[in-house]
Coordinates of C-alpha atoms in Angstrom, one line a residue:
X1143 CA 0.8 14.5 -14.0
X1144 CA 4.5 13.8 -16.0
X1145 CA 6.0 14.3 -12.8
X1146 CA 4.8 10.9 -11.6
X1147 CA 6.3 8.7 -14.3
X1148 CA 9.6 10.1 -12.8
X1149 CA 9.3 8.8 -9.6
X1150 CA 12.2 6.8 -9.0
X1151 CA 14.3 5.1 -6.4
X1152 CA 17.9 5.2 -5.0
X1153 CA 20.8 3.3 -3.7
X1154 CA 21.2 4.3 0.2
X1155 CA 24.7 5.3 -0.9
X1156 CA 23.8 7.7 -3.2
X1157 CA 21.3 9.3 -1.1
X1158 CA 22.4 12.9 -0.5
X1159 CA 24.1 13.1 -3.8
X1160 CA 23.4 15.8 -6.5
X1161 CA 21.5 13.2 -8.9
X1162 CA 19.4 12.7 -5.6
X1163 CA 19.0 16.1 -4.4
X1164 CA 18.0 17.1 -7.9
X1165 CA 15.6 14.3 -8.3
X1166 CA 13.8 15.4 -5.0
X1167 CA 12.3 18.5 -6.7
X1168 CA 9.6 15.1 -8.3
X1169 CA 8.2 14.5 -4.9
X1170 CA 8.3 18.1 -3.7
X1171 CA 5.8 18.5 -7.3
X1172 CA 3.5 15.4 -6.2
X1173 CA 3.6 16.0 -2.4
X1174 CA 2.4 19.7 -3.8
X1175 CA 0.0 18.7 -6.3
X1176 CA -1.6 16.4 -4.2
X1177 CA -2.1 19.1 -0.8
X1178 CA -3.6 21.4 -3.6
X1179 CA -6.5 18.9 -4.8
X1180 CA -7.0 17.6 -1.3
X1181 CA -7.5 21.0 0.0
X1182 CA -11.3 20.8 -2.3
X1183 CA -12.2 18.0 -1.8
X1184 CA -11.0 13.6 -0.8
X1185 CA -10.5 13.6 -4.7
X1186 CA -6.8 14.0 -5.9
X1187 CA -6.2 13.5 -9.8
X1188 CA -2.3 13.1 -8.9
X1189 CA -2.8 10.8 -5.9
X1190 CA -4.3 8.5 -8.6
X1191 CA -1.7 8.8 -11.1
X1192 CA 0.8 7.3 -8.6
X1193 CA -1.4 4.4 -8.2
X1194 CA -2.1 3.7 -11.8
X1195 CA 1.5 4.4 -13.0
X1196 CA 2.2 1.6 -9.9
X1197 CA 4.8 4.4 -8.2
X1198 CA 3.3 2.8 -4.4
X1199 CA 6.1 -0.2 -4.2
X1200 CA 8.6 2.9 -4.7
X1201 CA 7.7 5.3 -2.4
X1202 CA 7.6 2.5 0.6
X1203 CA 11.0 1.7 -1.0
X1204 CA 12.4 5.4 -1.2
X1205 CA 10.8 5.7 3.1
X1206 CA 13.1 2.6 4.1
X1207 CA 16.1 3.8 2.1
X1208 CA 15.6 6.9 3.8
X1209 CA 15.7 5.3 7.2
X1210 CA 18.3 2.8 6.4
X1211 CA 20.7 6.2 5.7
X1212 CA 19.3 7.5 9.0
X1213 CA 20.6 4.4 10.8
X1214 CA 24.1 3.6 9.2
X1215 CA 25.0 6.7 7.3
X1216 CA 24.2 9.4 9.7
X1217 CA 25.4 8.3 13.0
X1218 CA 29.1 8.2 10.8
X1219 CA 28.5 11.7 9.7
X1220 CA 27.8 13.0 13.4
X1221 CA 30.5 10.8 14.7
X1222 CA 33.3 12.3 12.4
X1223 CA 32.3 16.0 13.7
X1224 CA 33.4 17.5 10.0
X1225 CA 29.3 19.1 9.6
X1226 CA 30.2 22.0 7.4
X1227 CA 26.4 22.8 6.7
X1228 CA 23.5 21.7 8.3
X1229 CA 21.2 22.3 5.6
X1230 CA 21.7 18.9 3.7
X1231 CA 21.1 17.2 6.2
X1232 CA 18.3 19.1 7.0
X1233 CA 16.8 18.5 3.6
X1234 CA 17.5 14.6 3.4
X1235 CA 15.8 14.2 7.2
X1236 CA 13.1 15.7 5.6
X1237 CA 12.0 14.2 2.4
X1238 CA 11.4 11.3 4.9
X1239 CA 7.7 13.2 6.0
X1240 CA 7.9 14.5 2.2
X1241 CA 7.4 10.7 1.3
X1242 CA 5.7 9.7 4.3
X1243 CA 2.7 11.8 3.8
X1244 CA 2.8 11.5 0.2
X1245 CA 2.2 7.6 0.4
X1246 CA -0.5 8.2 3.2
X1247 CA -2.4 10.9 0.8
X1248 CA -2.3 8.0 -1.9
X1249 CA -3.5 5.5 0.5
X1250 CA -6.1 8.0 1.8
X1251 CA -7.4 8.0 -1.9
X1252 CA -7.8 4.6 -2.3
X1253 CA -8.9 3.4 0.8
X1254 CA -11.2 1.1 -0.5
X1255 CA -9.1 -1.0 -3.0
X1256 CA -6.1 -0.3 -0.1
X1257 CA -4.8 -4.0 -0.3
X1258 CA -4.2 -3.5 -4.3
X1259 CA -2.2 -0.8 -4.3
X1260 CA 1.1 -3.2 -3.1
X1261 CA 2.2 -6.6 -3.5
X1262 CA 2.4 -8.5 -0.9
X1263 CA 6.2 -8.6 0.0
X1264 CA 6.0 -4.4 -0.2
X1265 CA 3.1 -4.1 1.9
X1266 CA 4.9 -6.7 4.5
X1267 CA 7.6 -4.4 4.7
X1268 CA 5.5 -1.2 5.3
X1269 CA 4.0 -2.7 7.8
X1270 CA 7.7 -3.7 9.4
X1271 CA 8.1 0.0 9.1
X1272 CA 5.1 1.4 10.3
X1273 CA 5.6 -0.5 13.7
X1274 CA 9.3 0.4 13.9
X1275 CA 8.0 3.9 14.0
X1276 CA 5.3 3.1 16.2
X1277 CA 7.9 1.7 18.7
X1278 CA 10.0 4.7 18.0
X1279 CA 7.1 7.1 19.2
X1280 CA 6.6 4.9 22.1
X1281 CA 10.0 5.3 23.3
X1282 CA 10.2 9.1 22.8
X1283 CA 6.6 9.6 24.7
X1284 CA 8.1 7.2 28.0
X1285 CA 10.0 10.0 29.2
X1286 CA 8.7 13.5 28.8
X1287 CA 10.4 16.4 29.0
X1288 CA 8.8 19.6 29.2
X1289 CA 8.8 21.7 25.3
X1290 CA 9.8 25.3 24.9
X1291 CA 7.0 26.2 22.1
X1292 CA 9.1 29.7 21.8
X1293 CA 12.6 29.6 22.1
X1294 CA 14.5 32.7 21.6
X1295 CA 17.4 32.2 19.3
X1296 CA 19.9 32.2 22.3
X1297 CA 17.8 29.2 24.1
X1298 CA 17.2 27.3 20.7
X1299 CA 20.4 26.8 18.7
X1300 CA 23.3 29.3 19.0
X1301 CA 25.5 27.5 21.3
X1302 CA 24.8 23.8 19.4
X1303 CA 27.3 22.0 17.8
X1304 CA 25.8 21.2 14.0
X1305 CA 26.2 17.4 15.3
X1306 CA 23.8 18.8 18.0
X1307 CA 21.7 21.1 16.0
X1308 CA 21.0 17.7 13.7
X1309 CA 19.7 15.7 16.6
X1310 CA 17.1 18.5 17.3
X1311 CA 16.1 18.9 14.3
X1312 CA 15.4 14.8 13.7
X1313 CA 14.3 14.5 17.0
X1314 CA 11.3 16.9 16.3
X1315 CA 10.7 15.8 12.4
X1316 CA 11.2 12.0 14.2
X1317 CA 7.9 12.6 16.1
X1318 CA 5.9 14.0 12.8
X1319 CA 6.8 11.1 11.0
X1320 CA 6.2 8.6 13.3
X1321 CA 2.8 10.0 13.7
X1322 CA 1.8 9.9 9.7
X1323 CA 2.9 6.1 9.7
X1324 CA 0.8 5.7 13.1
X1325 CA -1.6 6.5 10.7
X1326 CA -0.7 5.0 7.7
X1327 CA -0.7 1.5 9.8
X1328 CA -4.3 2.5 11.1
X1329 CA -5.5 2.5 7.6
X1330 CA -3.9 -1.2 7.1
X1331 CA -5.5 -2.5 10.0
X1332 CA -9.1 -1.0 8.8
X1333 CA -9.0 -3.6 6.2
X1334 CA -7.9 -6.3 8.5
X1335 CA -10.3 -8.5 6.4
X1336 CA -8.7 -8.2 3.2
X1337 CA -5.1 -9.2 4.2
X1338 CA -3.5 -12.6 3.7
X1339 CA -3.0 -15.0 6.5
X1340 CA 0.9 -14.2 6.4
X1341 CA 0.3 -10.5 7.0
X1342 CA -2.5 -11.0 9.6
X1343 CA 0.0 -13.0 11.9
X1344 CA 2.8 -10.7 11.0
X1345 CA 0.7 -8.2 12.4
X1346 CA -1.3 -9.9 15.4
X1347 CA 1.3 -12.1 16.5
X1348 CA 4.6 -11.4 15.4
X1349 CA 4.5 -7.4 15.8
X1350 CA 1.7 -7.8 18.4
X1351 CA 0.4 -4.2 17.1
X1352 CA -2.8 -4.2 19.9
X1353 CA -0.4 -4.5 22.9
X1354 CA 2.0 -1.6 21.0
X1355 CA -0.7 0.7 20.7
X1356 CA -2.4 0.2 24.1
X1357 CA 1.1 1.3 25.3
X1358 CA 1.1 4.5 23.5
X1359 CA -1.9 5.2 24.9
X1360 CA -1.1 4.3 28.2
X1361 CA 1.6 7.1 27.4
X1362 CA -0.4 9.4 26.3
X1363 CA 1.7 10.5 23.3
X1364 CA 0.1 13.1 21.9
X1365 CA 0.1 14.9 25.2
X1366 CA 3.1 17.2 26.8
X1367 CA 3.7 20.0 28.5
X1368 CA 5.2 23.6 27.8
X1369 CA 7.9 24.7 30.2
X1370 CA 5.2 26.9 32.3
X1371 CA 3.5 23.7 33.1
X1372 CA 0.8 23.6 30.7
X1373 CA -0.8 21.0 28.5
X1374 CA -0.7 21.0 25.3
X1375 CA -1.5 18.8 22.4
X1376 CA 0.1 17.7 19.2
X1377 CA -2.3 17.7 16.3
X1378 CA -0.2 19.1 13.1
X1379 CA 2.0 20.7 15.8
X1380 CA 2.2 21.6 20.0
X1381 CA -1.0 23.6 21.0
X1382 CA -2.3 24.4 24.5
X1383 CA -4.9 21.8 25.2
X1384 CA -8.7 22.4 25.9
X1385 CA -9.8 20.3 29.1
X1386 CA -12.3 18.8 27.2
X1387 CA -10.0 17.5 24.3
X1388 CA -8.0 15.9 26.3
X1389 CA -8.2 12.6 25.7
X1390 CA -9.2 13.2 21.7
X1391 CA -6.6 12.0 19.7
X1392 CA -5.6 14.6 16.9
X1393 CA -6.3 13.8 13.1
X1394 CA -2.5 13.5 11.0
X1395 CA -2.9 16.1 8.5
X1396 CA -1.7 14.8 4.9
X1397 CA 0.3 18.0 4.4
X1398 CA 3.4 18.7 5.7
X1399 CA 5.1 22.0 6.8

């Protein structure tokens, strides 16, 4: 697939620029091609065109771009209160799942050669940001709040301030994304065996992922309730839960909405 080749990363400063924007339509293509091939089958021709053209390194580096403008580039836009249009912003907060479940699709292909697809130094860094997130998810499950799965359009946005409207939205993409890099990291620590000594402490020891993840499920994260009271589940989305499935933790598609 040509549109792999142009696969390219950005300066966080020129995120949400028109060269960006336009450049975006490349992953929208891959992200596409690849939910298309998956959907017959765990083969995906394009999944393995990123790895052979060696486009891994940049999607882990377009994901931390994207939450390095999230942290110092955003807060300034909501600060200065001058939102004309939400939409952008919209579209930038999302490419991060656009990315996020395009590099989990590729590592999904090539599970069993996983530790090739990065250097070292770029796989370190995934890692950083897959626990970032995974803190991230703890922190939004510590305090739940009950969901309204079916706001009218009085309840959900009318009276918002853009500035507020923004903080919804990345608030609820926030919890999608964490949960692909949830998984993302689960793949890394299936091959636990194959990583260097640096990585395995960075992980064990420095991040101390086992104690991270006993605390999400101590919270329960995938579980919530609507505002009647009941529970309900996030899989690819919030869904009344079945007693029974409970405590079954949903599988993170590798498409995204």
């Amino acid at each position: 697939m040509e549109e792999v080749r142009r696969l390219r990363t950005f300066p966080v400063a020129d995120i949400g620029s028109l060269e960006w924007f336009s450049a975006q339509q490349t992953i929208i293509n891959v992200h596409g091609a690849i939910v298309s091939e998956l959907q017959h089958g765990d083969i995906s021709p394009t999944a393995s065109r990123v790895q052979e053209e060696d486009k891994t390194g940049i999607l882990v580096q377009e994901l931390i771009g994207l939450a390095a403008w999230k942290r110092h580039v955003l807060p300034e836009i909501k600060h200065k209160d001058t939102i004309g249009q939400v939409f952008p912003i919209y579209s930038i907060l999302f490419y991060e799942s656009v990315y996020s479940s395009v590099l989990l699709s590729v590592m999904y292909c090539h599970e069993n050669d996983l530790v090739t697809l990065f250097e070292e130094g770029v796989l370190c860094e995934l890692v950083d940001h897959c626990v970032a997130h995974l803190v991230l998810l703890i922190g939004m499950t510590n305090k739940k709040t009950p969901l309204n799965l079916n706001p009218t359009p009085s309840e959900e946005d009318t009276n918002l301030s853009n500035a507020d409207r923004i903080n919804r939205f990345e608030q609820d993409l926030q919890y999608r994304v964490s949960n692909i890099l949830l998984s993302t990291l689960r793949l890394i620590i299936d091959h636990l065996e194959d990583l260097s000594l640096s990585l395995l402490t960075r992980i064990i020891q420095h991040h101390d992922v086992a104690m991270l993840l006993a605390h999400l499920v101590d919270n329960q994260a995938w579980l919530n309730t609507d505002e009647k009271g009941n529970e309900i589940k996030y899989t690819d989305s919030w869904t009344k839960v079945k007693p029974g499935d409970r405590f079954l933790l949903g599988e993170c598609p590798i498409s995204t909405k």
